[in-house]
Structures are given as structure tokens and as C-alpha cells.
Amino acid sequence: MELQKPHTLELEAHDALVVVDVQNDFLPGGSLAVPHGGEVVPVLNKYLSAFHARRLAIYATRDWHPPEHCSFKAQGGIWPPHCVAETPGAQFASDLNLPPETTVISKATEPDKDAYSGFEGTDLDARLRDKEIKRLFIGGLATDYCVLNTVKDAIKHGYEVLLLEDAIRAVNVNPDDGLKAEETMQGLGARPIHFEILATRAPPEREITEEA
Ligand code: VGL
Ligand code: ZN
């Protein structure tokens, strides 16, 4: 067996990165700004670059609501209007370095249904199966809603989940919601990781040998 430093994690062929809802409305100045939400962007950029360098699959989910979505207060929901499809607030953070190969998964697109999970009402599971993905590295916003529910569904669907603990932030409607969500995810088997435990190694050979 190859010698490894303890507590390092090697990225493998059947790994994928799932970036959850890093959209302007959840960031500072947005209509449903997650406290410290902007802090996930530089950290996610490190994961994005690690996955991209290894040619691993990257998915970005987005809340993509119709203008009169049931989760908005005017319709009896609990949230201010946010992430209305095609509006600036629904765009991904402009400083999030999503590679062009990123697969975008739009969710909660129906007026009468909310969906916190990237799996709910989407083809995410089918796409992952198609690529024989086994492990999901999941981070983004918000810990206590869309990250929590995406992680729960991922585990339900049989994926191994690595929770990007350094790249999630919570809404905290109640002060402990984020902590409770993390406990729930870990209780279900999600393993919390931070970027530094990823083993650094040379990018795939084809990259090194590629001539300019
Ligand atoms: C989310 C509240 C409402 C999320 C989406 O992405 O966590 N939170 N809609
Ligand atoms: Zn929403």
C-alpha cells in the first residue's frame, strides 16, 4: 500500500463536488443573505480548482424560483422573495470559479412546491449514477436548509458524503440551527472535512505533458 500522511484524503475517479446554492441572494447584500455567506466562496474556489485539475465532475445547484413561489411571504411562506429565476439575485456569485464543464442543477422551479434538496425534483441522482459517482463532496449555502437536505438525500440514495465543513454557513433562524444540522448530517454518516486534508499531488499526467 502507498504510504500516506495520516488524515489525508486522496481524490478518486468516482468523486464529485456538489456546490449548493452559492447565489447572490444568499450572499451579503442579497435578499436572503446568509450571515458570513460570502466566506464560503474563496474556500469553494480551492475545492473547485482541485476537482477541476483532476477532471472530476462538478455540480452546482441553484434555487430557481418562479416570481410567486410558495416559499415567499406573500404566498404564505417563510422567506422574503429570493432567487427568482433569471434575475441577478439568482445568479451564482460572480467570484465563484465554476469551470465551464460544471453541471447546473436548478431546483424548486415549480410555484407550489419548495425543494431544499438538490435531488428533489431534479435529475441529479440520474446524472451521478450515469457517471458512476460514489462519493460526494458537498458544501455551500445554507447549512441548515439546502446543504442539510441535499446531504440527507445523498445518503438516502447511497452516496458516501464528505461535508465541506470549511465551506458551509447557516441561516440560523434559531441560533443553533447550523450546529444542529451539522450534528444531524454527521449522525447520518456524513464525514466533515476541511480543504487541508486533501492530499496534494501532481495533476493528472495528461496535464503535465500537454504542450502549449
Ligand atoms: C435556501 C432558504 C430558502 C437554501 C433556499 O439554499 O438553503 N434557504 N431557499
Ligand atoms: Zn428558496
XYZ file of N, CA, C and O and ligand atoms in Angstrom:
858
model
N 0.831 -1.216 0.000
C 0.000 0.000 0.000
C 0.860 1.258 0.000
O 1.911 1.306 0.618
N 0.346 2.241 -0.661
C 1.050 3.515 -0.744
C 1.090 4.182 0.634
O 0.110 4.144 1.379
N 2.226 4.739 0.955
C 2.327 5.460 2.227
C 1.582 6.789 2.124
O 1.725 7.521 1.164
N 0.784 7.064 3.129
C 0.081 8.344 3.139
C 0.264 9.015 4.485
O 0.366 8.346 5.504
N 0.308 10.343 4.444
C 0.278 11.071 5.703
C -1.050 10.743 6.383
O -2.069 10.579 5.710
N -1.067 10.638 7.721
C -2.352 10.418 8.370
C -3.275 11.598 8.081
O -2.820 12.719 7.871
N -4.545 11.337 8.067
C -5.538 12.386 7.877
C -5.435 13.077 6.518
O -5.717 14.252 6.392
N -4.969 12.371 5.538
C -5.097 12.939 4.199
C -6.095 12.107 3.429
O -6.341 10.949 3.730
N -6.687 12.762 2.462
C -7.740 12.145 1.673
C -7.363 12.344 0.215
O -7.108 13.458 -0.216
N -7.324 11.261 -0.508
C -6.945 11.278 -1.912
C -8.228 11.392 -2.736
O -9.167 10.628 -2.510
N -8.306 12.308 -3.662
C -9.481 12.361 -4.546
C -9.399 11.211 -5.539
O -8.324 10.868 -6.016
N -10.559 10.621 -5.816
C -10.599 9.425 -6.665
C -11.532 9.634 -7.853
O -12.330 10.566 -7.880
N -11.443 8.707 -8.791
C -12.174 8.846 -10.056
C -13.687 8.987 -9.874
O -14.340 9.672 -10.644
N -14.240 8.335 -8.868
C -15.696 8.359 -8.720
C -16.173 9.394 -7.712
O -17.230 9.246 -7.111
N -15.391 10.453 -7.553
C -15.756 11.559 -6.665
C -16.384 12.691 -7.468
O -16.014 12.916 -8.628
N -17.290 13.389 -6.839
C -17.839 14.598 -7.462
C -17.996 15.677 -6.401
O -18.191 15.381 -5.218
N -17.901 16.917 -6.845
C -18.105 18.078 -5.977
C -19.508 18.628 -6.230
O -19.910 18.795 -7.386
N -20.249 18.865 -5.144
C -21.580 19.463 -5.279
C -21.579 20.795 -4.525
O -21.477 20.823 -3.294
N -21.670 21.872 -5.265
C -21.698 23.222 -4.693
C -23.162 23.646 -4.602
O -23.858 23.742 -5.612
N -23.618 23.879 -3.379
C -25.038 24.129 -3.153
C -25.339 25.632 -3.078
O -24.824 26.339 -2.198
N -26.132 26.124 -3.994
C -26.805 27.422 -3.917
C -25.924 28.624 -3.548
O -26.322 29.449 -2.718
N -24.780 28.738 -4.167
C -23.932 29.917 -3.906
C -24.365 31.026 -4.870
O -23.740 31.297 -5.892
N -25.507 31.615 -4.525
C -26.209 32.585 -5.377
C -26.278 33.938 -4.682
O -26.306 34.024 -3.449
N -26.334 34.996 -5.496
C -26.256 36.356 -4.945
C -27.254 36.631 -3.830
O -26.926 37.310 -2.861
N -28.461 36.131 -3.938
C -29.448 36.432 -2.894
C -29.076 35.837 -1.535
O -29.579 36.291 -0.504
N -28.214 34.846 -1.492
C -27.785 34.253 -0.226
C -26.477 34.860 0.280
O -25.962 34.469 1.324
N -25.960 35.831 -0.467
C -24.670 36.444 -0.135
C -24.898 37.863 0.380
O -26.000 38.403 0.253
N -23.877 38.490 0.969
C -24.052 39.850 1.510
C -24.716 40.771 0.490
O -24.322 40.783 -0.672
N -25.748 41.503 0.922
C -26.479 42.394 0.024
C -27.647 41.704 -0.660
O -28.485 42.348 -1.285
N -27.736 40.403 -0.557
C -28.827 39.651 -1.175
C -30.090 39.702 -0.336
O -30.064 40.111 0.830
N -31.212 39.275 -0.917
C -32.499 39.395 -0.236
C -32.658 38.386 0.899
O -33.498 38.547 1.771
N -31.862 37.348 0.892
C -31.911 36.350 1.971
C -30.472 36.002 2.361
O -30.046 34.850 2.352
N -29.731 37.081 2.697
C -28.289 36.924 2.932
C -28.027 35.998 4.118
O -28.558 36.190 5.204
N -27.216 35.009 3.886
C -26.793 34.086 4.942
C -25.626 34.752 5.678
O -24.673 35.196 5.027
N -25.700 34.872 7.023
C -24.586 35.505 7.738
C -23.251 34.858 7.353
O -23.125 33.637 7.365
N -22.298 35.684 6.995
C -20.961 35.223 6.587
C -20.973 34.328 5.348
O -20.010 33.599 5.088
N -22.062 34.387 4.593
C -22.191 33.509 3.432
C -21.059 33.676 2.422
O -20.617 32.709 1.802
N -20.576 34.924 2.286
C -19.519 35.191 1.311
C -18.218 34.459 1.621
O -17.388 34.242 0.726
N -18.059 34.065 2.880
C -16.803 33.394 3.261
C -16.633 32.028 2.610
O -15.524 31.493 2.573
N -17.706 31.442 2.126
C -17.556 30.112 1.508
C -16.909 30.199 0.123
O -16.349 29.213 -0.361
N -16.998 31.369 -0.509
C -16.571 31.463 -1.913
C -15.084 31.153 -2.122
O -14.746 30.273 -2.915
N -14.171 31.839 -1.394
C -12.747 31.515 -1.625
C -12.407 30.069 -1.284
O -11.529 29.476 -1.922
N -13.076 29.507 -0.299
C -12.784 28.116 0.081
C -13.309 27.162 -0.986
O -12.622 26.231 -1.410
N -14.526 27.422 -1.447
C -15.072 26.586 -2.531
C -14.204 26.688 -3.777
O -14.043 25.713 -4.509
N -13.633 27.869 -4.010
C -12.753 28.011 -5.182
C -11.551 27.067 -5.097
O -11.093 26.547 -6.115
N -11.066 26.812 -3.893
C -9.957 25.858 -3.745
C -10.414 24.445 -4.085
O -9.723 23.704 -4.788
N -11.592 24.060 -3.584
C -12.123 22.733 -3.930
C -12.377 22.644 -5.433
O -12.067 21.637 -6.074
N -12.948 23.711 -5.997
C -13.247 23.704 -7.436
C -11.972 23.489 -8.239
O -11.941 22.691 -9.180
N -10.924 24.178 -7.835
C -9.694 24.053 -8.599
C -9.083 22.655 -8.422
O -8.569 22.068 -9.385
N -9.188 22.065 -7.222
C -8.677 20.701 -7.004
C -9.451 19.679 -7.836
O -8.861 18.782 -8.458
N -10.761 19.827 -7.878
C -11.578 18.876 -8.663
C -11.352 19.076 -10.155
O -11.247 18.126 -10.919
N -11.285 20.322 -10.548
C -11.103 20.622 -11.969
C -9.751 20.112 -12.466
O -9.664 19.523 -13.548
N -8.705 20.308 -11.659
C -7.358 19.859 -12.057
C -7.335 18.352 -12.283
O -6.570 17.854 -13.107
N -8.170 17.621 -11.546
C -8.218 16.160 -11.686
C -9.305 15.713 -12.647
O -9.604 14.529 -12.738
N -9.944 16.639 -13.315
C -11.014 16.339 -14.275
C -12.168 15.578 -13.630
O -12.746 14.681 -14.242
N -12.469 15.933 -12.383
C -13.581 15.276 -11.686
C -14.868 16.079 -11.891
O -14.823 17.284 -12.140
N -15.972 15.397 -11.765
C -17.271 16.014 -12.050
C -17.619 17.074 -11.009
O -17.370 16.910 -9.813
N -18.203 18.165 -11.481
C -18.623 19.278 -10.622
C -20.077 19.623 -10.926
O -20.454 19.785 -12.085
N -20.866 19.715 -9.852
C -22.276 20.087 -9.968
C -22.503 21.343 -9.139
O -21.930 21.484 -8.060
N -23.326 22.239 -9.639
C -23.708 23.423 -8.871
C -25.232 23.477 -8.848
O -25.866 23.576 -9.909
N -25.804 23.388 -7.656
C -27.256 23.517 -7.572
C -27.618 24.990 -7.428
O -26.817 25.804 -6.950
N -28.818 25.304 -7.859
C -29.302 26.670 -7.655
C -30.803 26.640 -7.366
O -31.556 25.871 -7.953
N -31.198 27.508 -6.418
C -32.587 27.773 -6.128
C -33.082 28.594 -7.323
O -32.449 29.599 -7.692
N -34.175 28.200 -7.942
C -34.558 28.797 -9.225
C -36.081 28.932 -9.231
O -36.792 28.193 -9.887
N -36.537 29.924 -8.412
C -37.965 30.026 -8.112
C -38.727 30.869 -9.134
O -38.197 31.865 -9.644
N -40.002 30.519 -9.344
C -40.880 31.431 -10.094
C -41.194 32.658 -9.228
O -41.049 32.591 -8.004
N -41.617 33.776 -9.829
C -41.793 35.035 -9.082
C -42.786 34.923 -7.920
O -42.666 35.651 -6.944
N -43.770 34.046 -8.026
C -44.725 33.921 -6.916
C -44.606 32.572 -6.241
O -45.593 31.879 -5.998
N -43.404 32.248 -5.869
C -43.144 30.929 -5.281
C -43.813 30.792 -3.910
O -43.898 31.767 -3.146
N -44.271 29.582 -3.606
C -44.978 29.312 -2.344
C -44.135 29.544 -1.095
O -44.674 29.721 -0.005
N -42.804 29.580 -1.226
C -41.965 29.787 -0.032
C -41.823 31.262 0.326
O -41.252 31.600 1.360
N -42.342 32.147 -0.530
C -42.239 33.590 -0.266
C -43.377 34.038 0.653
O -44.495 33.520 0.567
N -43.088 35.054 1.486
C -44.059 35.519 2.486
C -45.414 35.894 1.867
O -46.457 35.568 2.427
N -45.391 36.553 0.725
C -46.643 36.979 0.090
C -47.549 35.792 -0.252
O -48.767 35.939 -0.342
N -46.959 34.631 -0.405
C -47.731 33.416 -0.708
C -47.945 32.559 0.541
O -48.372 31.405 0.455
N -47.608 33.112 1.712
C -47.789 32.356 2.956
C -46.568 31.573 3.387
O -46.622 30.826 4.365
N -45.474 31.728 2.676
C -44.233 31.037 3.056
C -43.461 31.798 4.120
O -43.958 32.788 4.666
N -42.246 31.365 4.404
C -41.485 31.991 5.499
C -40.349 32.885 5.019
O -39.694 33.540 5.816
N -40.117 32.940 3.714
C -38.928 33.651 3.226
C -39.285 34.918 2.450
O -40.323 34.976 1.800
N -38.391 35.906 2.497
C -38.538 37.016 1.546
C -38.324 36.465 0.133
O -37.701 35.411 -0.020
N -38.827 37.160 -0.876
C -38.568 36.693 -2.243
C -37.064 36.563 -2.466
O -36.291 37.426 -2.036
N -36.659 35.483 -3.091
C -35.230 35.241 -3.337
C -35.073 34.308 -4.523
O -35.963 33.522 -4.838
N -33.937 34.423 -5.162
C -33.555 33.501 -6.250
C -34.670 33.293 -7.264
O -34.991 32.150 -7.633
N -35.260 34.395 -7.708
C -36.248 34.299 -8.777
C -35.492 34.043 -10.089
O -34.540 34.769 -10.415
N -35.903 33.007 -10.778
C -35.210 32.563 -11.992
C -34.929 33.730 -12.930
O -35.775 34.613 -13.122
N -33.743 33.741 -13.478
C -33.305 34.740 -14.463
C -33.024 36.131 -13.899
O -32.695 37.046 -14.644
N -33.171 36.317 -12.581
C -32.850 37.631 -12.006
C -31.406 37.626 -11.486
O -30.845 36.561 -11.231
N -30.816 38.838 -11.272
C -29.436 38.888 -10.767
C -29.269 38.146 -9.437
O -28.231 37.540 -9.188
N -30.293 38.199 -8.582
C -30.196 37.535 -7.284
C -30.055 36.026 -7.394
O -29.576 35.364 -6.471
N -30.474 35.477 -8.497
C -30.395 34.022 -8.688
C -29.086 33.593 -9.340
O -28.798 32.400 -9.412
N -28.307 34.558 -9.802
C -27.032 34.207 -10.451
C -26.049 33.666 -9.410
O -26.087 34.052 -8.241
N -25.165 32.818 -9.867
C -24.092 32.357 -8.989
C -23.192 33.541 -8.653
O -23.069 34.487 -9.445
N -22.561 33.500 -7.476
C -21.622 34.550 -7.088
C -20.621 34.757 -8.217
O -20.083 33.789 -8.759
N -20.376 36.019 -8.556
C -19.530 36.275 -9.727
C -18.085 35.851 -9.456
O -17.333 35.573 -10.387
N -17.686 35.783 -8.201
C -16.304 35.371 -7.891
C -16.183 33.884 -7.586
O -15.146 33.407 -7.136
N -17.247 33.134 -7.830
C -17.177 31.675 -7.691
C -16.660 31.114 -9.015
O -17.264 31.337 -10.066
N -15.532 30.413 -8.949
C -14.892 29.968 -10.192
C -15.430 28.627 -10.678
O -14.725 27.621 -10.641
N -16.656 28.650 -11.161
C -17.223 27.417 -11.704
C -16.632 27.173 -13.085
O -16.773 28.023 -13.968
N -15.992 26.025 -13.286
C -15.458 25.757 -14.628
C -16.606 25.587 -15.624
O -17.725 25.249 -15.231
N -16.342 25.820 -16.915
C -17.398 25.713 -17.923
C -18.058 24.335 -17.964
O -19.209 24.219 -18.348
N -17.342 23.303 -17.527
C -17.897 21.937 -17.551
C -18.885 21.683 -16.418
O -19.471 20.596 -16.351
N -19.062 22.641 -15.517
C -19.965 22.444 -14.379
C -21.380 22.121 -14.851
O -21.903 22.764 -15.758
N -21.980 21.127 -14.216
C -23.388 20.813 -14.488
C -24.250 21.589 -13.504
O -24.102 21.454 -12.290
N -25.143 22.419 -14.038
C -26.016 23.238 -13.198
C -27.330 22.491 -12.968
O -27.937 21.976 -13.911
N -27.734 22.411 -11.712
C -28.967 21.727 -11.335
C -29.920 22.767 -10.746
O -29.667 23.306 -9.665
N -31.007 23.073 -11.457
C -31.991 24.042 -10.962
C -33.066 23.303 -10.172
O -33.540 22.260 -10.594
N -33.428 23.882 -9.033
C -34.433 23.218 -8.193
C -35.462 24.211 -7.676
O -35.245 25.424 -7.748
N -36.558 23.656 -7.142
C -37.669 24.459 -6.623
C -38.168 25.434 -7.688
O -38.379 26.616 -7.429
N -38.360 24.904 -8.868
C -38.756 25.702 -10.028
C -40.279 25.784 -10.195
O -40.762 26.535 -11.031
N -41.006 24.989 -9.414
C -42.471 24.958 -9.531
C -43.089 25.909 -8.508
O -42.615 25.961 -7.365
N -44.164 26.640 -8.891
C -44.748 27.612 -7.957
C -45.221 27.003 -6.631
O -45.070 27.620 -5.587
N -45.777 25.804 -6.673
C -46.446 25.263 -5.478
C -45.605 24.309 -4.655
O -46.109 23.689 -3.725
N -44.347 24.135 -5.037
C -43.524 23.157 -4.314
C -42.208 23.807 -3.925
O -41.585 24.484 -4.748
N -41.775 23.591 -2.659
C -40.418 24.011 -2.332
C -39.539 22.771 -2.352
O -40.034 21.648 -2.234
N -38.279 22.967 -2.559
C -37.338 21.852 -2.590
C -36.014 22.374 -2.059
O -35.360 23.180 -2.700
N -35.649 21.933 -0.861
C -34.367 22.341 -0.300
C -33.233 21.445 -0.795
O -32.071 21.823 -0.741
N -33.592 20.242 -1.236
C -32.547 19.300 -1.643
C -32.294 19.375 -3.138
O -33.231 19.462 -3.937
N -31.036 19.316 -3.505
C -30.661 19.302 -4.916
C -31.134 18.050 -5.646
O -31.094 17.998 -6.879
N -31.578 17.046 -4.891
C -32.076 15.814 -5.511
C -33.568 15.880 -5.797
O -34.081 15.121 -6.602
N -34.262 16.809 -5.089
C -35.721 16.809 -5.127
C -36.246 17.401 -6.436
O -36.033 18.581 -6.733
N -36.919 16.574 -7.205
C -37.497 17.041 -8.460
C -36.466 17.352 -9.534
O -36.766 18.081 -10.484
N -35.243 16.828 -9.394
C -34.192 17.084 -10.394
C -33.642 15.758 -10.912
O -33.978 14.696 -10.394
N -32.764 15.852 -11.895
C -32.144 14.635 -12.425
C -30.741 14.418 -11.841
O -29.942 13.689 -12.415
N -30.467 15.040 -10.695
C -29.116 14.925 -10.124
C -28.717 13.471 -9.881
O -27.631 13.034 -10.271
N -29.602 12.688 -9.266
C -29.256 11.293 -8.963
C -28.982 10.511 -10.254
O -28.004 9.764 -10.333
N -29.821 10.700 -11.250
C -29.635 10.001 -12.530
C -28.291 10.366 -13.156
O -27.571 9.503 -13.674
N -27.955 11.638 -13.096
C -26.678 12.089 -13.673
C -25.483 11.480 -12.931
O -24.487 11.099 -13.542
N -25.586 11.425 -11.610
C -24.490 10.866 -10.806
C -24.334 9.372 -11.079
O -23.232 8.862 -11.205
N -25.467 8.677 -11.155
C -25.431 7.240 -11.456
C -24.802 6.989 -12.816
O -24.003 6.079 -13.002
N -25.210 7.801 -13.750
C -24.702 7.701 -15.111
C -23.175 7.759 -15.135
O -22.523 7.080 -15.907
N -22.615 8.583 -14.289
C -21.153 8.735 -14.238
C -20.513 7.823 -13.205
O -19.311 7.937 -12.940
N -21.330 6.973 -12.580
C -20.829 6.043 -11.554
C -20.126 6.752 -10.404
O -19.136 6.274 -9.855
N -20.680 7.905 -10.050
C -20.148 8.645 -8.909
C -20.532 7.911 -7.616
O -21.675 7.467 -7.474
N -19.576 7.798 -6.710
C -19.820 7.101 -5.436
C -19.717 8.032 -4.227
O -20.374 7.828 -3.222
N -18.824 9.024 -4.331
C -18.625 9.925 -3.190
C -18.937 11.348 -3.594
O -18.509 11.807 -4.661
N -19.648 12.031 -2.704
C -19.998 13.420 -2.965
C -19.358 14.316 -1.918
O -19.492 14.074 -0.712
N -18.682 15.339 -2.381
C -18.113 16.383 -1.529
C -19.072 17.560 -1.605
O -19.227 18.168 -2.666
N -19.754 17.848 -0.493
C -20.865 18.798 -0.534
C -20.589 20.010 0.354
O -20.267 19.870 1.542
N -20.726 21.209 -0.228
C -20.588 22.443 0.536
C -21.464 23.517 -0.078
O -22.094 23.297 -1.114
N -21.529 24.681 0.573
C -22.308 25.793 0.030
C -23.275 26.348 1.058
O -23.022 26.335 2.265
N -24.430 26.821 0.572
C -25.391 27.525 1.417
C -26.793 26.917 1.258
O -27.132 26.474 0.174
N -27.565 26.902 2.266
C -27.191 27.209 3.638
C -27.133 25.897 4.426
O -27.911 24.992 4.156
N -26.226 25.830 5.397
C -26.032 24.605 6.181
C -27.343 24.001 6.659
O -27.541 22.782 6.583
N -28.243 24.857 7.186
C -29.438 24.364 7.866
C -30.633 24.160 6.931
O -31.702 23.750 7.392
N -30.487 24.432 5.639
C -31.590 24.185 4.705
C -31.121 23.348 3.520
O -31.271 22.129 3.502
N -30.559 23.992 2.536
C -30.287 23.241 1.310
C -29.094 22.300 1.426
O -29.097 21.233 0.829
N -28.089 22.669 2.200
C -26.972 21.731 2.402
C -27.483 20.527 3.188
O -27.284 19.372 2.781
N -28.176 20.785 4.295
C -28.714 19.694 5.125
C -29.544 18.717 4.302
O -29.347 17.497 4.360
N -30.466 19.248 3.531
C -31.391 18.364 2.811
C -30.737 17.672 1.620
O -31.087 16.538 1.290
N -29.770 18.332 1.012
C -29.018 17.690 -0.072
C -28.176 16.536 0.489
O -28.128 15.444 -0.090
N -27.553 16.773 1.636
C -26.741 15.717 2.277
C -27.638 14.538 2.683
O -27.308 13.379 2.433
N -28.772 14.840 3.308
C -29.697 13.765 3.717
C -30.083 12.896 2.532
O -30.056 11.667 2.596
N -30.473 13.538 1.430
C -30.895 12.786 0.243
C -29.734 12.018 -0.381
O -29.901 10.902 -0.853
N -28.553 12.622 -0.365
C -27.382 11.945 -0.925
C -27.147 10.634 -0.175
O -26.914 9.585 -0.782
N -27.234 10.692 1.139
C -27.015 9.490 1.955
C -28.135 8.484 1.685
O -27.885 7.294 1.500
N -29.376 8.969 1.609
C -30.515 8.099 1.291
C -30.311 7.376 -0.029
O -30.675 6.221 -0.188
N -29.732 8.083 -0.991
C -29.508 7.486 -2.309
C -28.256 6.614 -2.349
O -27.913 6.090 -3.408
N -27.563 6.496 -1.222
C -26.445 5.561 -1.146
C -25.068 6.137 -1.419
O -24.097 5.394 -1.534
N -24.959 7.448 -1.502
C -23.637 8.054 -1.719
C -22.915 8.214 -0.384
O -23.550 8.412 0.649
N -21.605 8.120 -0.459
C -20.782 8.474 0.683
C -20.640 9.993 0.652
O -20.388 10.559 -0.416
N -20.813 10.632 1.788
C -20.800 12.104 1.789
C -19.656 12.653 2.632
O -19.480 12.291 3.792
N -18.894 13.532 2.010
C -17.892 14.324 2.702
C -18.457 15.739 2.784
O -18.751 16.355 1.752
N -18.636 16.216 3.996
C -19.220 17.540 4.210
C -18.090 18.560 4.316
O -17.208 18.431 5.167
N -18.129 19.565 3.449
C -17.058 20.567 3.429
C -17.289 21.566 4.568
O -17.925 22.607 4.388
N -16.800 21.213 5.734
C -17.111 21.978 6.945
C -16.576 23.408 6.892
O -17.086 24.293 7.567
N -15.556 23.624 6.083
C -14.990 24.964 5.960
C -15.663 25.776 4.851
O -15.290 26.907 4.592
N -16.652 25.195 4.203
C -17.281 25.882 3.067
C -18.803 25.801 3.153
O -19.497 25.635 2.152
N -19.324 25.913 4.388
C -20.769 25.971 4.612
C -21.047 27.079 5.625
O -20.212 27.367 6.487
N -22.196 27.733 5.512
C -22.636 28.708 6.514
C -24.144 28.560 6.667
O -24.833 28.190 5.721
N -24.627 28.895 7.885
C -26.034 28.661 8.216
C -26.845 29.957 8.239
O -26.316 31.026 8.530
N -28.141 29.849 7.965
C -29.061 30.973 8.132
C -29.247 31.254 9.628
O -29.270 32.395 10.059
N -29.380 30.201 10.423
C -29.606 30.312 11.871
C -30.824 31.159 12.222
O -30.720 32.129 12.966
N -31.980 30.785 11.707
C -33.237 31.395 12.148
C -33.325 31.245 13.667
O -33.670 32.177 14.385
N -32.995 30.077 14.170
C -32.711 29.862 15.594
C -31.197 29.702 15.709
O -30.585 29.071 14.845
N -30.623 30.276 16.808
C -29.153 30.376 16.865
C -28.393 29.071 16.634
O -27.291 29.094 16.107
N -28.968 27.930 17.010
C -28.219 26.674 16.919
C -28.545 25.844 15.687
O -28.094 24.698 15.573
N -29.334 26.396 14.778
C -29.787 25.580 13.638
C -28.631 24.985 12.840
O -28.674 23.828 12.425
N -27.588 25.794 12.634
C -26.456 25.319 11.847
C -25.739 24.172 12.542
O -25.414 23.155 11.934
N -25.523 24.346 13.856
C -24.847 23.297 14.635
C -25.672 22.019 14.651
O -25.145 20.912 14.462
N -26.974 22.188 14.859
C -27.859 21.006 14.879
C -27.837 20.298 13.536
O -27.827 19.068 13.462
N -27.845 21.088 12.471
C -27.816 20.490 11.126
C -26.535 19.692 10.931
O -26.551 18.580 10.395
N -25.414 20.259 11.395
C -24.136 19.531 11.269
C -24.169 18.234 12.056
O -23.693 17.197 11.590
N -24.746 18.294 13.267
C -24.854 17.067 14.076
C -25.721 16.038 13.365
O -25.396 14.853 13.337
N -26.830 16.500 12.803
C -27.724 15.575 12.093
C -26.988 14.920 10.932
O -27.049 13.697 10.753
N -26.286 15.727 10.144
C -25.583 15.186 8.970
C -24.520 14.181 9.390
O -24.397 13.104 8.802
N -23.773 14.526 10.441
C -22.746 13.593 10.917
C -23.372 12.329 11.482
O -22.862 11.227 11.282
N -24.503 12.490 12.181
C -25.207 11.331 12.736
C -25.649 10.366 11.650
O -25.733 9.155 11.859
N -25.933 10.900 10.477
C -26.362 10.059 9.353
C -25.179 9.450 8.606
O -25.351 8.636 7.710
N -23.975 9.909 8.951
C -22.786 9.299 8.340
C -21.953 10.227 7.478
O -20.940 9.811 6.921
N -22.370 11.485 7.347
C -21.540 12.434 6.577
C -20.257 12.701 7.365
O -20.299 12.898 8.578
N -19.140 12.708 6.642
C -17.851 12.930 7.308
C -17.386 14.363 7.062
O -17.215 14.774 5.914
N -17.226 15.137 8.157
C -16.797 16.518 7.967
C -15.316 16.578 7.578
O -14.493 15.910 8.198
N -15.011 17.352 6.568
C -13.611 17.526 6.174
C -13.317 19.011 5.972
O -14.231 19.826 5.875
N -12.038 19.333 5.935
C -11.633 20.683 5.545
C -10.585 20.552 4.439
O -9.975 19.489 4.272
N -10.402 21.627 3.705
C -9.612 21.554 2.473
C -8.211 20.986 2.697
O -7.698 20.229 1.869
N -7.610 21.337 3.830
C -6.210 20.966 4.068
C -5.992 19.459 4.119
O -4.867 18.998 3.949
N -7.021 18.668 4.364
C -6.775 17.219 4.429
C -6.728 16.578 3.034
O -6.340 15.426 2.901
N -7.114 17.317 2.012
C -6.998 16.747 0.665
C -5.522 16.578 0.330
O -4.718 17.491 0.502
N -5.183 15.379 -0.124
C -3.793 15.112 -0.482
C -3.436 15.946 -1.695
O -4.182 15.991 -2.672
N -2.315 16.642 -1.598
C -1.866 17.390 -2.777
C -0.952 16.472 -3.566
O -0.088 15.802 -3.020
N -1.200 16.396 -4.828
C -0.306 15.602 -5.686
C -0.275 16.258 -7.048
O -1.058 17.162 -7.329
N 0.631 15.781 -7.871
C 0.741 16.335 -9.221
C -0.579 16.130 -9.939
O -1.243 15.111 -9.760
N -0.995 17.107 -10.745
C -2.198 16.919 -11.546
C -2.015 15.758 -12.518
O -0.885 15.319 -12.741
N -3.106 15.218 -13.096
C -3.008 14.070 -13.980
C -1.967 14.273 -15.081
O -1.742 15.393 -15.549
N -1.371 13.190 -15.480
C -0.238 13.238 -16.400
C -0.526 14.010 -17.689
O 0.302 14.760 -18.163
N -1.737 13.796 -18.200
C -2.059 14.461 -19.478
C -1.903 15.976 -19.368
O -1.616 16.651 -20.339
N -2.112 16.487 -18.130
C -1.961 17.927 -17.957
C -0.493 18.349 -18.010
O -0.157 19.355 -18.620
N 0.328 17.538 -17.368
C 1.753 17.850 -17.333
C 2.353 17.781 -18.739
O 3.142 18.619 -19.142
N 1.921 16.760 -19.482
C 2.545 16.516 -20.787
C 1.927 17.362 -21.899
O 2.477 17.411 -22.992
N 0.790 17.994 -21.566
C 0.139 18.808 -22.587
C 1.086 19.907 -23.079
O 1.655 20.652 -22.274
N 1.253 19.986 -24.371
C 2.110 21.033 -24.939
C 1.273 22.291 -25.139
O 0.116 22.232 -25.506
N 1.914 23.426 -24.905
C 1.201 24.687 -25.108
C 0.992 24.958 -26.589
O 1.705 24.433 -27.428
C -32.415 28.032 0.923
C -33.954 29.115 2.230
C -34.822 29.222 1.163
C -31.062 27.410 0.802
C -33.270 28.111 -0.158
O -30.497 27.410 -0.320
O -30.539 26.922 1.829
N -32.767 28.530 2.109
N -34.469 28.698 -0.026
Zn -35.608 29.092 -1.808
